PDB file of C-alpha atoms and ligand atoms in Angstrom:
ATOM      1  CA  UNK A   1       5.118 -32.467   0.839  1.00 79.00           C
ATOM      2  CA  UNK A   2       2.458 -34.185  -0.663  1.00 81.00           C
ATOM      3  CA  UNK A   3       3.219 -37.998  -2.867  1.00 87.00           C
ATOM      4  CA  UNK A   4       1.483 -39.555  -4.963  1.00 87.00           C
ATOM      5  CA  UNK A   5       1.695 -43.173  -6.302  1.00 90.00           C
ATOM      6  CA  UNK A   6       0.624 -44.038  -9.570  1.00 89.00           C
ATOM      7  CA  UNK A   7       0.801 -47.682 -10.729  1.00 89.00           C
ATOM      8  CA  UNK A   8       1.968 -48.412 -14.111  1.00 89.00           C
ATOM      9  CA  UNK A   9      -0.202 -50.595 -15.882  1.00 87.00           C
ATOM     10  CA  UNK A  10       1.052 -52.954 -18.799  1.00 86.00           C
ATOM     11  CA  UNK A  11      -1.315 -54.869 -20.686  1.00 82.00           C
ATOM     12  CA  UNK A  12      -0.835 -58.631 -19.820  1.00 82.00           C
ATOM     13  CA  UNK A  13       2.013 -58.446 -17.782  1.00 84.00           C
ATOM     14  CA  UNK A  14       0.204 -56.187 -14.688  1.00 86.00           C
ATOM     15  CA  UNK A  15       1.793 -53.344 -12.939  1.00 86.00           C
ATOM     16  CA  UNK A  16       5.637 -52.908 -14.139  1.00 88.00           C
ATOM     17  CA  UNK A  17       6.368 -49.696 -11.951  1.00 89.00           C
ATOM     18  CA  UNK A  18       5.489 -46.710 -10.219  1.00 91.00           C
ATOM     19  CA  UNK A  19       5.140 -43.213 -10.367  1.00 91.00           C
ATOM     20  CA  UNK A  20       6.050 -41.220  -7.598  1.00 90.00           C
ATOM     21  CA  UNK A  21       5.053 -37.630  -7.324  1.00 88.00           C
ATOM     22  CA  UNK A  22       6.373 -35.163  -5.098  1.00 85.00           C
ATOM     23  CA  UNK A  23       4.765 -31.950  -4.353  1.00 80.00           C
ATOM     24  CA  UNK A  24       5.774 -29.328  -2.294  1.00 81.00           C
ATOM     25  CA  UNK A  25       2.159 -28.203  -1.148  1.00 80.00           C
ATOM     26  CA  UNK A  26       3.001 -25.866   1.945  1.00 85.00           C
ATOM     27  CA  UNK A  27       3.720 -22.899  -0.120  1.00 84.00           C
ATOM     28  CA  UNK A  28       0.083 -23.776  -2.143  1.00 85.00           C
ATOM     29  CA  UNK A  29      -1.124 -23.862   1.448  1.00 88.00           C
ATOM     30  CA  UNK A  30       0.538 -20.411   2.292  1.00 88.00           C
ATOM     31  CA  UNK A  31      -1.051 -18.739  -0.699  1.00 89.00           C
ATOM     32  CA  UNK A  32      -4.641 -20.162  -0.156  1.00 90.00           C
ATOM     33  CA  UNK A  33      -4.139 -19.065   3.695  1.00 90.00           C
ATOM     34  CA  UNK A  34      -3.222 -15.521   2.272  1.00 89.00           C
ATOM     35  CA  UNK A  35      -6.013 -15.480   0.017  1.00 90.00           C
ATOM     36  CA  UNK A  36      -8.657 -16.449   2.582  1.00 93.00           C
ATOM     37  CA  UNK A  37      -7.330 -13.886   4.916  1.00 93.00           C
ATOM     38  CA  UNK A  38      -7.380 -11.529   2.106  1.00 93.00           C
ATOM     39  CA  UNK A  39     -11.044 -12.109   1.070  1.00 94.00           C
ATOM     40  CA  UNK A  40     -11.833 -11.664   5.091  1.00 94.00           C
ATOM     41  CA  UNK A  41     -10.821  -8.667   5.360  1.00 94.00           C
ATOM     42  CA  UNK A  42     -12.053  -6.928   2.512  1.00 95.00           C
ATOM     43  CA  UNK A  43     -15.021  -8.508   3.513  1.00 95.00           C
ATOM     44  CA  UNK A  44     -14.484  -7.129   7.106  1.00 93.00           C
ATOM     45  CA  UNK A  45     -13.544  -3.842   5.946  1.00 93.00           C
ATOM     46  CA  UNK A  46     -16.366  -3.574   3.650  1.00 95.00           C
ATOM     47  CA  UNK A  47     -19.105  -4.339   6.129  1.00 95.00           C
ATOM     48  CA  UNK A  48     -18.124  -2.085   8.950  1.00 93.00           C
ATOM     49  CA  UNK A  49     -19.171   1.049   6.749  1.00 94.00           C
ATOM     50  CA  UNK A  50     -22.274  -0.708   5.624  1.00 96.00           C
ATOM     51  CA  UNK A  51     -23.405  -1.666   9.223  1.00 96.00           C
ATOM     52  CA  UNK A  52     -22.934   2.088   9.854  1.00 96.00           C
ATOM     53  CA  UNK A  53     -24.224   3.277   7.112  1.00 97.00           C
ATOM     54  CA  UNK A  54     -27.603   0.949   7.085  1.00 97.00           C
ATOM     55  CA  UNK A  55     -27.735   2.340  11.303  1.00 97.00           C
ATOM     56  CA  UNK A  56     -27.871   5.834  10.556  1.00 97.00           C
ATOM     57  CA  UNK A  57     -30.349   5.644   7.752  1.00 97.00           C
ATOM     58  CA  UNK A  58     -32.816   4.147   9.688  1.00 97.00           C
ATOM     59  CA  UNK A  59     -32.497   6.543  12.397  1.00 97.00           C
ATOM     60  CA  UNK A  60     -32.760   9.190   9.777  1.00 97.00           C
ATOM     61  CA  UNK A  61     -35.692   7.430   8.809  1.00 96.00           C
ATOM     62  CA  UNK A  62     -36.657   6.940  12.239  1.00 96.00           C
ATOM     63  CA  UNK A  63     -37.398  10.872  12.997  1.00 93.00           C
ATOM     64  CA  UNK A  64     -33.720  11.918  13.106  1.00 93.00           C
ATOM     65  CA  UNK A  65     -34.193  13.616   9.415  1.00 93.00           C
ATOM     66  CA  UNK A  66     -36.705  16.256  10.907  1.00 95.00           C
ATOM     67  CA  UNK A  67     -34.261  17.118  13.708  1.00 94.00           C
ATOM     68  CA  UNK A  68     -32.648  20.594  12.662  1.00 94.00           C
ATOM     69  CA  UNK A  69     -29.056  19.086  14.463  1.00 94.00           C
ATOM     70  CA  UNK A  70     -29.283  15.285  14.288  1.00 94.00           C
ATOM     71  CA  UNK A  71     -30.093  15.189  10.346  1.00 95.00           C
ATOM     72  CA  UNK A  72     -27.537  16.491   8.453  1.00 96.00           C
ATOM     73  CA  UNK A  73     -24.909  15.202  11.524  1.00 96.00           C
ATOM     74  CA  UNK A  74     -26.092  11.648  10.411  1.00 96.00           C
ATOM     75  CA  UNK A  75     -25.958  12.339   6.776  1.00 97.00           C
ATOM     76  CA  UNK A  76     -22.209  13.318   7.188  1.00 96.00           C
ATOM     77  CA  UNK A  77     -21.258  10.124   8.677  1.00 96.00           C
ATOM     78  CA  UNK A  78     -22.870   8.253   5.871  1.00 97.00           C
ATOM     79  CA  UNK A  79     -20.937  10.562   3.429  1.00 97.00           C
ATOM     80  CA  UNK A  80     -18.081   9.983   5.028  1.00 95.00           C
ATOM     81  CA  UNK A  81     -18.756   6.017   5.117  1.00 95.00           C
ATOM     82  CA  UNK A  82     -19.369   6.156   1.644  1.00 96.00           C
ATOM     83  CA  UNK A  83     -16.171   7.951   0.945  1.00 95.00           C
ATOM     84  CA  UNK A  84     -14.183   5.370   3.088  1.00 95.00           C
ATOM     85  CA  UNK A  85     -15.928   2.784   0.948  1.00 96.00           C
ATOM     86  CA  UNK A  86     -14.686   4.226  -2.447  1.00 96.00           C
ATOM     87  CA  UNK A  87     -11.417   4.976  -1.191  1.00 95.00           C
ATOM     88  CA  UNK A  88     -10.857   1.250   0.014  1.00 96.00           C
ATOM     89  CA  UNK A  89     -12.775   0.203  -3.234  1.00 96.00           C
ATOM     90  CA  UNK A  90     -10.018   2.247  -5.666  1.00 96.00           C
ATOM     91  CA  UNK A  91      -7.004   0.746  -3.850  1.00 96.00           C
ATOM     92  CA  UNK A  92      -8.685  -2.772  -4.153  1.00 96.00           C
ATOM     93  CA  UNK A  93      -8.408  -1.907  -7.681  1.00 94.00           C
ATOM     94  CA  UNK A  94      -5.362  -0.315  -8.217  1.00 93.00           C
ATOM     95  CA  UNK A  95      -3.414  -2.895  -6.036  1.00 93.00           C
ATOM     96  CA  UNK A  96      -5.514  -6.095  -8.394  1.00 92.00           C
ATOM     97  CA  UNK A  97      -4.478  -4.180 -11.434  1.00 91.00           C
ATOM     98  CA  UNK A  98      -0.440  -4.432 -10.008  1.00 91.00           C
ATOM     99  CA  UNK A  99      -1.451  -8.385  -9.463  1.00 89.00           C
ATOM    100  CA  UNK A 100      -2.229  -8.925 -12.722  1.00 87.00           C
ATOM    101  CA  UNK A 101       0.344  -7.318 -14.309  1.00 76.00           C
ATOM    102  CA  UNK A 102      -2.147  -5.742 -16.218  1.00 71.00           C
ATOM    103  CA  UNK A 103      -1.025  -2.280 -15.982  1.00 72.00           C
ATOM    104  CA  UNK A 104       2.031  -1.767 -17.666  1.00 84.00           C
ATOM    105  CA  UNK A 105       4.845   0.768 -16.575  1.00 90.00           C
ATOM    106  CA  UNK A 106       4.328   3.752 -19.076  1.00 92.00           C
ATOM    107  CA  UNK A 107       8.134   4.961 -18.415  1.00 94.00           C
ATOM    108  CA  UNK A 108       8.964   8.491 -18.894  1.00 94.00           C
ATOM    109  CA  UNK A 109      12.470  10.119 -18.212  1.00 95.00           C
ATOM    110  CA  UNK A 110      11.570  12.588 -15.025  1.00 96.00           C
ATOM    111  CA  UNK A 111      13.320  15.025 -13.162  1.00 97.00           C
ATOM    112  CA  UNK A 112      13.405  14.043  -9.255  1.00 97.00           C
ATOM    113  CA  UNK A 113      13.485  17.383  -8.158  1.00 97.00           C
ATOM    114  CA  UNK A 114      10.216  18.712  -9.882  1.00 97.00           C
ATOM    115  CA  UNK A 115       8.387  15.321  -9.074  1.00 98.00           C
ATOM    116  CA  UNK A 116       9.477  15.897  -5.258  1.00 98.00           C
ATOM    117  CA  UNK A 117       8.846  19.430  -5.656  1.00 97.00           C
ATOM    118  CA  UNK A 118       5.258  18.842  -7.205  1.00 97.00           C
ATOM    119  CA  UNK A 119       4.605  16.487  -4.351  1.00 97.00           C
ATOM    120  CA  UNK A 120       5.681  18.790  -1.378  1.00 97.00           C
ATOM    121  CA  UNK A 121       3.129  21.381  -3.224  1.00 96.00           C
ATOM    122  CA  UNK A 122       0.326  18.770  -3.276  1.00 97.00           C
ATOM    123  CA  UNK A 123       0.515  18.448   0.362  1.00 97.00           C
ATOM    124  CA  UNK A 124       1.448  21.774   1.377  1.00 96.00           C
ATOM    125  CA  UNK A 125      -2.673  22.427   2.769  1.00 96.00           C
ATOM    126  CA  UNK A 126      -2.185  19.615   4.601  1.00 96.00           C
ATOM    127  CA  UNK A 127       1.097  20.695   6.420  1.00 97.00           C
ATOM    128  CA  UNK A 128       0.434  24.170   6.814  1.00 96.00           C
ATOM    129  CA  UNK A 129      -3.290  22.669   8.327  1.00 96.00           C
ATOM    130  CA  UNK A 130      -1.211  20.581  11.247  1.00 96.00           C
ATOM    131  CA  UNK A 131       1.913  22.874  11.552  1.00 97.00           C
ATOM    132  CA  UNK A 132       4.402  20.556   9.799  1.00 96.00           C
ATOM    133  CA  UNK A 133       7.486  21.613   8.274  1.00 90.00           C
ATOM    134  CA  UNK A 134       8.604  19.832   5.407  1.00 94.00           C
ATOM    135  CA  UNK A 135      12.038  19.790   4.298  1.00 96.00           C
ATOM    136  CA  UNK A 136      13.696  18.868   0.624  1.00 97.00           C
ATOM    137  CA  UNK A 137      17.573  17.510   0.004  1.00 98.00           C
ATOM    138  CA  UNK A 138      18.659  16.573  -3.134  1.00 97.00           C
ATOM    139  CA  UNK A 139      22.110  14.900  -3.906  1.00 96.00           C
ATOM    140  CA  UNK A 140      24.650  15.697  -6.138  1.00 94.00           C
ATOM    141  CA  UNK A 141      24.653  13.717  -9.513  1.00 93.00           C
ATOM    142  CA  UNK A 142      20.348  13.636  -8.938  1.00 95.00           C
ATOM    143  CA  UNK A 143      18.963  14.364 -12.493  1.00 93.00           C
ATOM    144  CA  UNK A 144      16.477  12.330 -14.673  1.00 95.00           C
ATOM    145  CA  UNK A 145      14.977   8.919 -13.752  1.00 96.00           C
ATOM    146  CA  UNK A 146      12.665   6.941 -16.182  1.00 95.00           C
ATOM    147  CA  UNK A 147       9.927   5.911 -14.387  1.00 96.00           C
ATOM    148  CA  UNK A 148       6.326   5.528 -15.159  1.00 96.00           C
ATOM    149  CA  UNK A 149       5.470   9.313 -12.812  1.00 96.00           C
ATOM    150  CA  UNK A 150       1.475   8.880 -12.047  1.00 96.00           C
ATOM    151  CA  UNK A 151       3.194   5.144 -10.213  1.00 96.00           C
ATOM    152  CA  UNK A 152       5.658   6.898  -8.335  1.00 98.00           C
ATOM    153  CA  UNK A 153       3.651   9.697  -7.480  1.00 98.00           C
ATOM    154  CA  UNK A 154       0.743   7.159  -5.484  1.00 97.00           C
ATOM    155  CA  UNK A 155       3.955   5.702  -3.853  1.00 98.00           C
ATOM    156  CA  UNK A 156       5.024   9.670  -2.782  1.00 98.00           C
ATOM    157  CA  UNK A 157       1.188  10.397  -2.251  1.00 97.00           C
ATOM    158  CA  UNK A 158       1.023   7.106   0.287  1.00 97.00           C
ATOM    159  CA  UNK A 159       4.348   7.693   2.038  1.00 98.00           C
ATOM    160  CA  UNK A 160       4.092  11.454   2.480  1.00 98.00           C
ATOM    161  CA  UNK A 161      -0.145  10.809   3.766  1.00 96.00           C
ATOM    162  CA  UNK A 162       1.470   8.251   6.057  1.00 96.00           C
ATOM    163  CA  UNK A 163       4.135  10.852   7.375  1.00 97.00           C
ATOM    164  CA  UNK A 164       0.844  13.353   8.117  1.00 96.00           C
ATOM    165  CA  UNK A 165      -1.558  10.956   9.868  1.00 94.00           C
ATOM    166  CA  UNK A 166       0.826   9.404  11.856  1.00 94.00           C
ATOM    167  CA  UNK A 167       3.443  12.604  13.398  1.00 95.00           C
ATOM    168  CA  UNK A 168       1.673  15.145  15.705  1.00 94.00           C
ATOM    169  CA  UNK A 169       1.052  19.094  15.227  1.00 96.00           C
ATOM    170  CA  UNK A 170       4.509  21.190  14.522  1.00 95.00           C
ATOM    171  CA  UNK A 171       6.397  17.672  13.424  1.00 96.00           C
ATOM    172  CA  UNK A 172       8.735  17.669  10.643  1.00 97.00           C
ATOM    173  CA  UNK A 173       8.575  15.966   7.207  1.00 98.00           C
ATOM    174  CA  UNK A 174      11.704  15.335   4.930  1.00 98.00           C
ATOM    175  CA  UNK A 175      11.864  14.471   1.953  1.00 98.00           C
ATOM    176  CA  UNK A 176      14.949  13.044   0.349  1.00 98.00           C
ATOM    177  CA  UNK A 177      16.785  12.030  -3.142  1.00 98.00           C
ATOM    178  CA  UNK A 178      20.339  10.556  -3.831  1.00 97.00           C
ATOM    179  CA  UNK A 179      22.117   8.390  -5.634  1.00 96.00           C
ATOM    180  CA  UNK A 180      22.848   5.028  -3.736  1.00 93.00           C
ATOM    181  CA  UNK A 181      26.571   3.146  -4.127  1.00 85.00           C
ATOM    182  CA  UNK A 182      24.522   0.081  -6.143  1.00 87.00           C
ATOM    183  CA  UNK A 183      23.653   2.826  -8.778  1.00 88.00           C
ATOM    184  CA  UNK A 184      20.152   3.201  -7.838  1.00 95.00           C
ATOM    185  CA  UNK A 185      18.361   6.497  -6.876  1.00 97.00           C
ATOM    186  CA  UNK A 186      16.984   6.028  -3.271  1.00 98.00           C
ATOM    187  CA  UNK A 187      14.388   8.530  -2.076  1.00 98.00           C
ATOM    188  CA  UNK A 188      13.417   8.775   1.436  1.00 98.00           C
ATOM    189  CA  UNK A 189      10.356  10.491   3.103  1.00 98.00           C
ATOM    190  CA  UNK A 190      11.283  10.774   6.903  1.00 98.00           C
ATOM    191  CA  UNK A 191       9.173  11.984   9.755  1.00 97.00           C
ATOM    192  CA  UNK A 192       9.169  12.474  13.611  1.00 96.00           C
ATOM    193  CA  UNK A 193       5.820  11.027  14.296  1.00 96.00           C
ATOM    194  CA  UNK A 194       5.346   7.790  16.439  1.00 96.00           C
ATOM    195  CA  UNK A 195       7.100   5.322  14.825  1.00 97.00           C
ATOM    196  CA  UNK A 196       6.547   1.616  14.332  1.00 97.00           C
ATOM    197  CA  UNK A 197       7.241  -1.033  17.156  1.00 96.00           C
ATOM    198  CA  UNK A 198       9.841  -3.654  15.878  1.00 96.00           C
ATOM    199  CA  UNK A 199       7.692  -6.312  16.172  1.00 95.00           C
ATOM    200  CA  UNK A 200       5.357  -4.685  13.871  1.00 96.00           C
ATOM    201  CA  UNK A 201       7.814  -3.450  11.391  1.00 96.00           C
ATOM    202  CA  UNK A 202       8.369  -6.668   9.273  1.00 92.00           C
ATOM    203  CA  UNK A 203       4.581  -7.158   8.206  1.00 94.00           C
ATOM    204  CA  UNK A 204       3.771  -2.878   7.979  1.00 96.00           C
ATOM    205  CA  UNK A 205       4.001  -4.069   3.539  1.00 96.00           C
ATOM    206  CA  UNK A 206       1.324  -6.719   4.236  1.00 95.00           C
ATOM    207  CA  UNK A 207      -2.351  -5.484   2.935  1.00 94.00           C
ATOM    208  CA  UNK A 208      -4.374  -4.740   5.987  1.00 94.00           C
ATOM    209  CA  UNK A 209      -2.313  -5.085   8.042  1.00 94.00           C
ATOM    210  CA  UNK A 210      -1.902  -1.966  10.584  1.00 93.00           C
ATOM    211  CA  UNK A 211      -0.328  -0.951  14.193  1.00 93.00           C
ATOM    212  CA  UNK A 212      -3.651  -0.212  15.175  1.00 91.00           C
ATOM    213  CA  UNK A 213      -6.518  -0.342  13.040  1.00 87.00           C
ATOM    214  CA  UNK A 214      -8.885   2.047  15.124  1.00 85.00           C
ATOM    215  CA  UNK A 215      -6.593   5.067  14.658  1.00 86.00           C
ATOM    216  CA  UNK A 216      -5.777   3.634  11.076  1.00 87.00           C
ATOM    217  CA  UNK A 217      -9.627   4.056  10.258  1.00 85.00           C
ATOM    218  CA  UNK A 218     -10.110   7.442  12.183  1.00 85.00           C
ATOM    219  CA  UNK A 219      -7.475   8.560  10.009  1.00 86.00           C
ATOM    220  CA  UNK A 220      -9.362   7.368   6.855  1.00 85.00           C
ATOM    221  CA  UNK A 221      -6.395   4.561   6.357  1.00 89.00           C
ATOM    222  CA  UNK A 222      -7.113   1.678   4.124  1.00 92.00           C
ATOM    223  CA  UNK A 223      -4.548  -0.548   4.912  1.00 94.00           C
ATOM    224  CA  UNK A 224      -3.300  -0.631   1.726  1.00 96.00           C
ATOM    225  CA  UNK A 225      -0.924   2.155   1.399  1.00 96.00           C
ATOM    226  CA  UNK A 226       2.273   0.673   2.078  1.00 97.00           C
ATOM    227  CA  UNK A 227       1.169  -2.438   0.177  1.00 97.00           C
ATOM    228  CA  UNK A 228       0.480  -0.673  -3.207  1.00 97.00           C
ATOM    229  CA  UNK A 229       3.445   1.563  -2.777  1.00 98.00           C
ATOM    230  CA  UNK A 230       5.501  -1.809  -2.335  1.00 97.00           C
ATOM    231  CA  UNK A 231       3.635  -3.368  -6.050  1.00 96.00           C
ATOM    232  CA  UNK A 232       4.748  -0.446  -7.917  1.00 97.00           C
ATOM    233  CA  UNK A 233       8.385  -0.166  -6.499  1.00 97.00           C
ATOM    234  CA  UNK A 234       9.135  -3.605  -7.453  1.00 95.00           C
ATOM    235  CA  UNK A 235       7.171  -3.630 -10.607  1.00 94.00           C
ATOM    236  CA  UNK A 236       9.758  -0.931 -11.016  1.00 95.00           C
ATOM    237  CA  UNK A 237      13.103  -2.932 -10.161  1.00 94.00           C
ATOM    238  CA  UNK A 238      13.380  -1.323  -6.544  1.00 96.00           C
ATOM    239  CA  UNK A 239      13.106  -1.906  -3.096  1.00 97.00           C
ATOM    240  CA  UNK A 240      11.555  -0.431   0.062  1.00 98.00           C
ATOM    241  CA  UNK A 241      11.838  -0.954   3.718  1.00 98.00           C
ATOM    242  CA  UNK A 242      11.705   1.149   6.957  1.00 97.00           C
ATOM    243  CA  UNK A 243      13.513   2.275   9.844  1.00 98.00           C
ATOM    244  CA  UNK A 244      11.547   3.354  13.251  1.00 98.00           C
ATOM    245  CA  UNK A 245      11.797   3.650  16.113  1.00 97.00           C
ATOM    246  CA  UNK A 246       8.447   4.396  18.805  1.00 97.00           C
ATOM    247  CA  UNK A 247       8.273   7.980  19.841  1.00 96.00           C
ATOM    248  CA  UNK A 248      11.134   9.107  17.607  1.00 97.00           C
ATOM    249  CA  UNK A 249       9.928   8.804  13.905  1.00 97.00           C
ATOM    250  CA  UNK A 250      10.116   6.815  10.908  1.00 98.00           C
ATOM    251  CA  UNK A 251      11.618   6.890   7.544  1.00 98.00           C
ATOM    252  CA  UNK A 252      10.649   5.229   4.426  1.00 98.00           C
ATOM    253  CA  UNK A 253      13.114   4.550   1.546  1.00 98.00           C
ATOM    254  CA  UNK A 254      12.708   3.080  -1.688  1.00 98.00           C
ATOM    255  CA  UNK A 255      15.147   2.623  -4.351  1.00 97.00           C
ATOM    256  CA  UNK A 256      14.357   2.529  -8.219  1.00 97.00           C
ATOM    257  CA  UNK A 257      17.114   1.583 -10.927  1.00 95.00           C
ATOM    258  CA  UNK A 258      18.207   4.984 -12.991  1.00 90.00           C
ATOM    259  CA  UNK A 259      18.881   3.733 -16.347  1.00 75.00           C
ATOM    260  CA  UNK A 260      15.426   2.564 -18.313  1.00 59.00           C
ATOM    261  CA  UNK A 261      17.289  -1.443 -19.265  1.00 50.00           C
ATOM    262  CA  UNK A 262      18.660  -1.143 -22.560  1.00 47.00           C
ATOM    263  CA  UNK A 263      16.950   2.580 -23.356  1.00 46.00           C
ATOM    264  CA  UNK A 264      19.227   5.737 -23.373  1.00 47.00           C
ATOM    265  CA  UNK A 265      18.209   8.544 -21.158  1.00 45.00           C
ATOM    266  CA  UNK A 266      18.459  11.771 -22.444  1.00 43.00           C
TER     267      UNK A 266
HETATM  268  P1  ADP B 301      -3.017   2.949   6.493  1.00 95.25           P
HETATM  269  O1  ADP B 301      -4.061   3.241   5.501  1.00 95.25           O
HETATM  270  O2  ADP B 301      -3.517   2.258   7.706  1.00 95.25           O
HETATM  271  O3  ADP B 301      -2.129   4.114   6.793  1.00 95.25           O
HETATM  272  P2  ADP B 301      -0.656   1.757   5.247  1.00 95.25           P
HETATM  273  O4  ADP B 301      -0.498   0.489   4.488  1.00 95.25           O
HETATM  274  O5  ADP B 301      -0.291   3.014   4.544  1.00 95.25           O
HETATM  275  O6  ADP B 301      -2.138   1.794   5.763  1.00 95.25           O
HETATM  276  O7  ADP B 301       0.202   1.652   6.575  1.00 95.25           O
HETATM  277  C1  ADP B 301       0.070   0.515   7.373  1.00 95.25           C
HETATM  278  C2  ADP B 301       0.315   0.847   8.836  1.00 95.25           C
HETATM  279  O8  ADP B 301       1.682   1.206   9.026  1.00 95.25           O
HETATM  280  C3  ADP B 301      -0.456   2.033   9.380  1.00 95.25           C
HETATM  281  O9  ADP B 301      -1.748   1.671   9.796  1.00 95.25           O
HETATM  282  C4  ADP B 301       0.406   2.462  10.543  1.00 95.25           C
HETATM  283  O10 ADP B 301       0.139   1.631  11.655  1.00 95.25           O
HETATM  284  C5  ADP B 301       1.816   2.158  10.064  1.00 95.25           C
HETATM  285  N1  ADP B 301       2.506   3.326   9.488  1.00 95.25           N
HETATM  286  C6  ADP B 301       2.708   3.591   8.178  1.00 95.25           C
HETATM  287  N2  ADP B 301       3.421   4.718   8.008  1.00 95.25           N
HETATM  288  C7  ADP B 301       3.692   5.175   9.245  1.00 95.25           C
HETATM  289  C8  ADP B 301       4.417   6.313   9.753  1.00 95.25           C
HETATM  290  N3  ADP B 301       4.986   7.217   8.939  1.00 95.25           N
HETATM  291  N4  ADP B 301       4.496   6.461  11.098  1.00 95.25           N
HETATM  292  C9  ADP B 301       3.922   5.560  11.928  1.00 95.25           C
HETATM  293  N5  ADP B 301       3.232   4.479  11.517  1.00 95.25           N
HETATM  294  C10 ADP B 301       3.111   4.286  10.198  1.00 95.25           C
END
């Protein structure tokens, strides 16, 4: 807590009280902290593919651009640099668009099972690529929701991308809708993959922040999945948290409220 004394001045007579101003500054502190951390690691993130990418031209420019093999081996790293670059670049924006509130929710009523259908479908390469099953349950009572779809689907796109990089060859991926007792829809996407220690699982919603950030990168991971999935849920109304456990799987649920407030849903 920071105070401040100000002196109240009358002419002629002199100083006839005080002011005293109390601020609670640590949570001013704890936002600058964030923000500084924040900055660093964009900045962090952002010059790891430029060191890269700034090595292998020169060696390409070196005499590695007349070699049959090395040449268009070192141009595919710097693609794939670049695309790491753009891909951190578009979440930086979608996630400072969520910030300022400057994207608003274009609600539309939606059937769950065609969204979660659509999804599965989107992914199905993928799957079929690493030998993954993928499994769909819908409740009873599961029908329309209004929600604003091309949000929700980044937040199914994230989860279900999560679900692939991190579960091995011939896992299992489920995906799951029903209504919760509080009257919100909850949808789940589970997985058998490696799971989350405890003592990571409370900051996993944090941007950048990662189990391990090597494996994270190797599997073209911004860092800012979970983060931007956890914007648009509560921009939404809902919630989301996880359950996992290391070496048995993990399962991510968010909720979202099924009646637009005050609209009809038809
Ligand atoms: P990333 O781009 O690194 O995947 P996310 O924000 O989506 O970033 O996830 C943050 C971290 O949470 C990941 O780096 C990973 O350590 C962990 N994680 C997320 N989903 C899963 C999952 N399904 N299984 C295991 N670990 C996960």
């Amino acid at each position: 807590i920071r105070v401040t004394f100000t002196p109240i001045h009358r002419r002629e007579i002199g100083i006839v009280g005080t002011i005293a101003v109390l601020q609670d500054v640590t949570e001013q502190e704890k936002l600058e902290a964030s923000r500084r951390e924040f900055v660093a690691n964009v900045s962090h993130e952002l010059r790891t593919p430029l060191t890269t990418i700034k090595s292998y031209t020169e060696a390409l420019e070196d005499g590695a651009m007349q070699d049959a093999e090395l040449g268009p081996k070192f141009a595919s790293v710097i693609q794939n640099q670049t695309e790491r670059m753009i891909r951190l670049v578009t979440d930086l924006l979608h996630l400072s668009r969520l910030d300022s509130k400057e994207s608003e929710l274009r609600k539309r009523p939606t059937q769950v099972v065609d969204m979660l259908e659509e999804v599965t479908d989107r992914f199905s390469f993928q799957m079929q690529e690493k030998g993954i099953k993928p499994s769909l349950s819908i409740g009873d009572g599961v029908g329309m929701i209004w929600i604003d779809r091309d949000q929700i689907d980044q937040v199914l796109d994230n989860l279900i991308s999560n679900a692939l990089k991190y579960t091995p060859e011939g896992g299992t991926i489920s995906l799951e809708a029903r209504n919760a007792d509080d009257g919100m829809l909850a949808i789940s996407v589970e997985d058998n993959g490696m799971g989350i220690p405890k003592k990571d699982q409370e900051r996993i919603f944090e941007r950048f922040y990662r189990v391990d950030k090597a494996r994270s990168r190797n599997m073209g991971g911004t860092g800012l999945g979970l983060s931007i999935a956890r914007e648009i849920v509560k921009a939404h109304g809902g919630s989301i948290w996880l359950q996992s456990e290391v070496g048995k799987g993990t399962k991510v649920i968010f909720t979202l409220p099924q009646q637009e407030q005050g609209g009809r849903m038809t």
